[in-house]
Amino acid sequence: MSEENPLGELTIRTMAMPADTNAAGDIFGGWVVSQMDFAAGIAAGQRARGRVVTIAIEAMKFIRPVKVGDVVCVYTEIEHIGRTSMKIHVEAWVLRERYGKHEKVTDALFTFVAVDKDGRPVPVAVDATQTNG
C-alpha cells in the first residue's frame, strides 16, 4: 500500500463539510467509512453486474484526520473475486483545502457478496476482462 500514490481507480470525490464534523472539528471517521463503502459498493456492483452487500471491513486504519474543505478522493481496486464474494481494497485520500497537498488518510479491505432481489447470495458474473486475482 503506497503512501505516495493511490492504488486503484478513482471511484468517487466529494467535499468534507461542516455538518460532518465531531466536537474537535475533524470529520467523523464514520462519515469517511461511509464514503469508502459507497465507492467500494460502486466497484463491486459494476463487477458483479448487480446488487451487492457489504459483509465485512477488515484492517481499517486511520492515518490522518480529514478537515472541513478537504476534497475526499476514494480509490478502489478489486483484490479477489470468489464465487459469490469480492474483496475490494479501498483508499481514501484528500486534497487539503480543495487544492492543496494530496494525502492518504485511511485504507481498508471491504468484502461484498453479490445477492439477488431477495438478498440471497448469487455467483459473481463472469467477466473475461477481469482476473480472479
XYZ file of C-alpha atoms in Angstrom:
133
model
C 0.000 0.000 0.000
C 1.620 3.182 -1.240
C 1.917 6.334 0.834
C 2.845 8.409 -2.238
C 0.305 7.408 -4.882
C -3.184 5.952 -4.587
C -3.758 2.336 -5.563
C -6.703 1.567 -7.784
C -9.182 3.645 -9.719
C -10.671 6.956 -8.562
C -14.255 5.967 -7.842
C -15.747 8.962 -6.020
C -14.815 12.505 -4.992
C -16.705 14.643 -2.501
C -16.061 17.579 -0.216
C -15.955 17.318 3.566
C -18.488 19.782 5.021
C -19.058 21.329 8.481
C -22.136 19.160 9.155
C -19.858 16.082 9.129
C -17.565 17.196 11.993
C -17.026 15.952 15.512
C -16.533 18.205 18.560
C -12.841 18.653 17.702
C -13.693 19.999 14.251
C -12.426 16.956 12.371
C -14.634 14.961 10.034
C -16.245 11.945 11.744
C -14.490 8.672 10.956
C -17.898 7.127 10.275
C -18.523 9.655 7.511
C -15.218 8.684 5.890
C -16.101 4.975 6.215
C -19.464 5.607 4.545
C -17.767 7.323 1.586
C -15.433 4.344 1.278
C -18.392 1.947 1.445
C -20.185 3.915 -1.310
C -17.109 3.700 -3.531
C -16.485 0.014 -2.838
C -20.173 -0.697 -3.484
C -19.947 1.039 -6.855
C -16.880 -1.018 -7.834
C -18.384 -4.284 -6.561
C -21.784 -3.649 -8.168
C -20.214 -2.840 -11.520
C -18.100 -6.002 -11.386
C -20.992 -8.193 -10.229
C -23.365 -6.517 -12.696
C -25.984 -6.466 -9.985
C -26.852 -5.927 -6.372
C -24.138 -6.343 -3.738
C -23.996 -6.011 0.036
C -21.129 -5.201 2.370
C -20.385 -8.094 4.710
C -17.038 -7.108 6.221
C -14.497 -4.345 6.615
C -11.017 -5.542 7.506
C -7.784 -3.905 8.531
C -9.047 -0.324 8.581
C -6.638 2.217 9.935
C -6.983 5.984 10.140
C -3.693 7.676 9.261
C -4.588 11.388 9.280
C -7.690 13.439 10.060
C -9.990 14.820 7.378
C -10.767 18.531 7.724
C -13.664 20.684 6.558
C -12.984 21.806 2.983
C -10.836 18.802 2.094
C -11.787 17.037 -1.126
C -12.066 13.347 -0.274
C -10.976 11.083 -3.156
C -11.749 7.381 -2.778
C -9.886 4.802 -4.858
C -10.890 1.160 -5.294
C -9.151 -1.942 -6.555
C -10.641 -5.424 -6.731
C -8.186 -7.739 -4.983
C -10.025 -11.042 -5.168
C -13.158 -12.473 -6.744
C -14.669 -15.611 -5.273
C -17.799 -17.474 -6.300
C -20.242 -15.014 -4.674
C -17.920 -12.530 -2.976
C -15.323 -9.901 -3.794
C -12.593 -8.252 -1.743
C -12.095 -4.591 -2.612
C -9.075 -2.611 -1.424
C -10.193 0.963 -0.702
C -8.048 4.019 -0.044
C -9.261 7.480 0.948
C -7.032 10.424 0.067
C -7.664 14.129 0.483
C -6.777 17.283 -1.372
C -6.210 19.629 1.543
C -8.441 22.702 1.449
C -9.661 21.715 -2.038
C -6.417 22.438 -3.876
C -3.568 21.537 -1.541
C -1.422 18.578 -0.728
C -2.683 15.099 -1.702
C -2.522 12.889 1.415
C -3.661 9.383 2.216
C -5.990 9.402 5.233
C -7.143 5.779 5.543
C -7.437 2.428 3.814
C -9.289 -0.831 4.352
C -10.316 -4.091 2.756
C -14.068 -4.374 2.110
C -15.807 -7.670 1.348
C -19.019 -7.705 -0.683
C -21.382 -10.509 -1.644
C -23.452 -10.483 -4.828
C -27.135 -11.059 -3.985
C -30.432 -11.491 -5.784
C -33.550 -9.345 -5.236
C -34.373 -11.391 -2.123
C -30.918 -10.922 -0.613
C -29.675 -14.469 -1.303
C -26.053 -14.905 -2.485
C -25.599 -15.428 -6.217
C -22.476 -16.081 -8.291
C -20.460 -13.044 -9.353
C -20.905 -12.505 -13.083
C -18.092 -13.954 -15.181
C -16.088 -11.220 -16.913
C -13.321 -12.269 -19.300
C -11.621 -8.861 -18.941
C -11.124 -9.295 -15.163
C -8.724 -11.671 -13.464
C -9.523 -13.656 -10.345
C -6.672 -12.005 -8.567
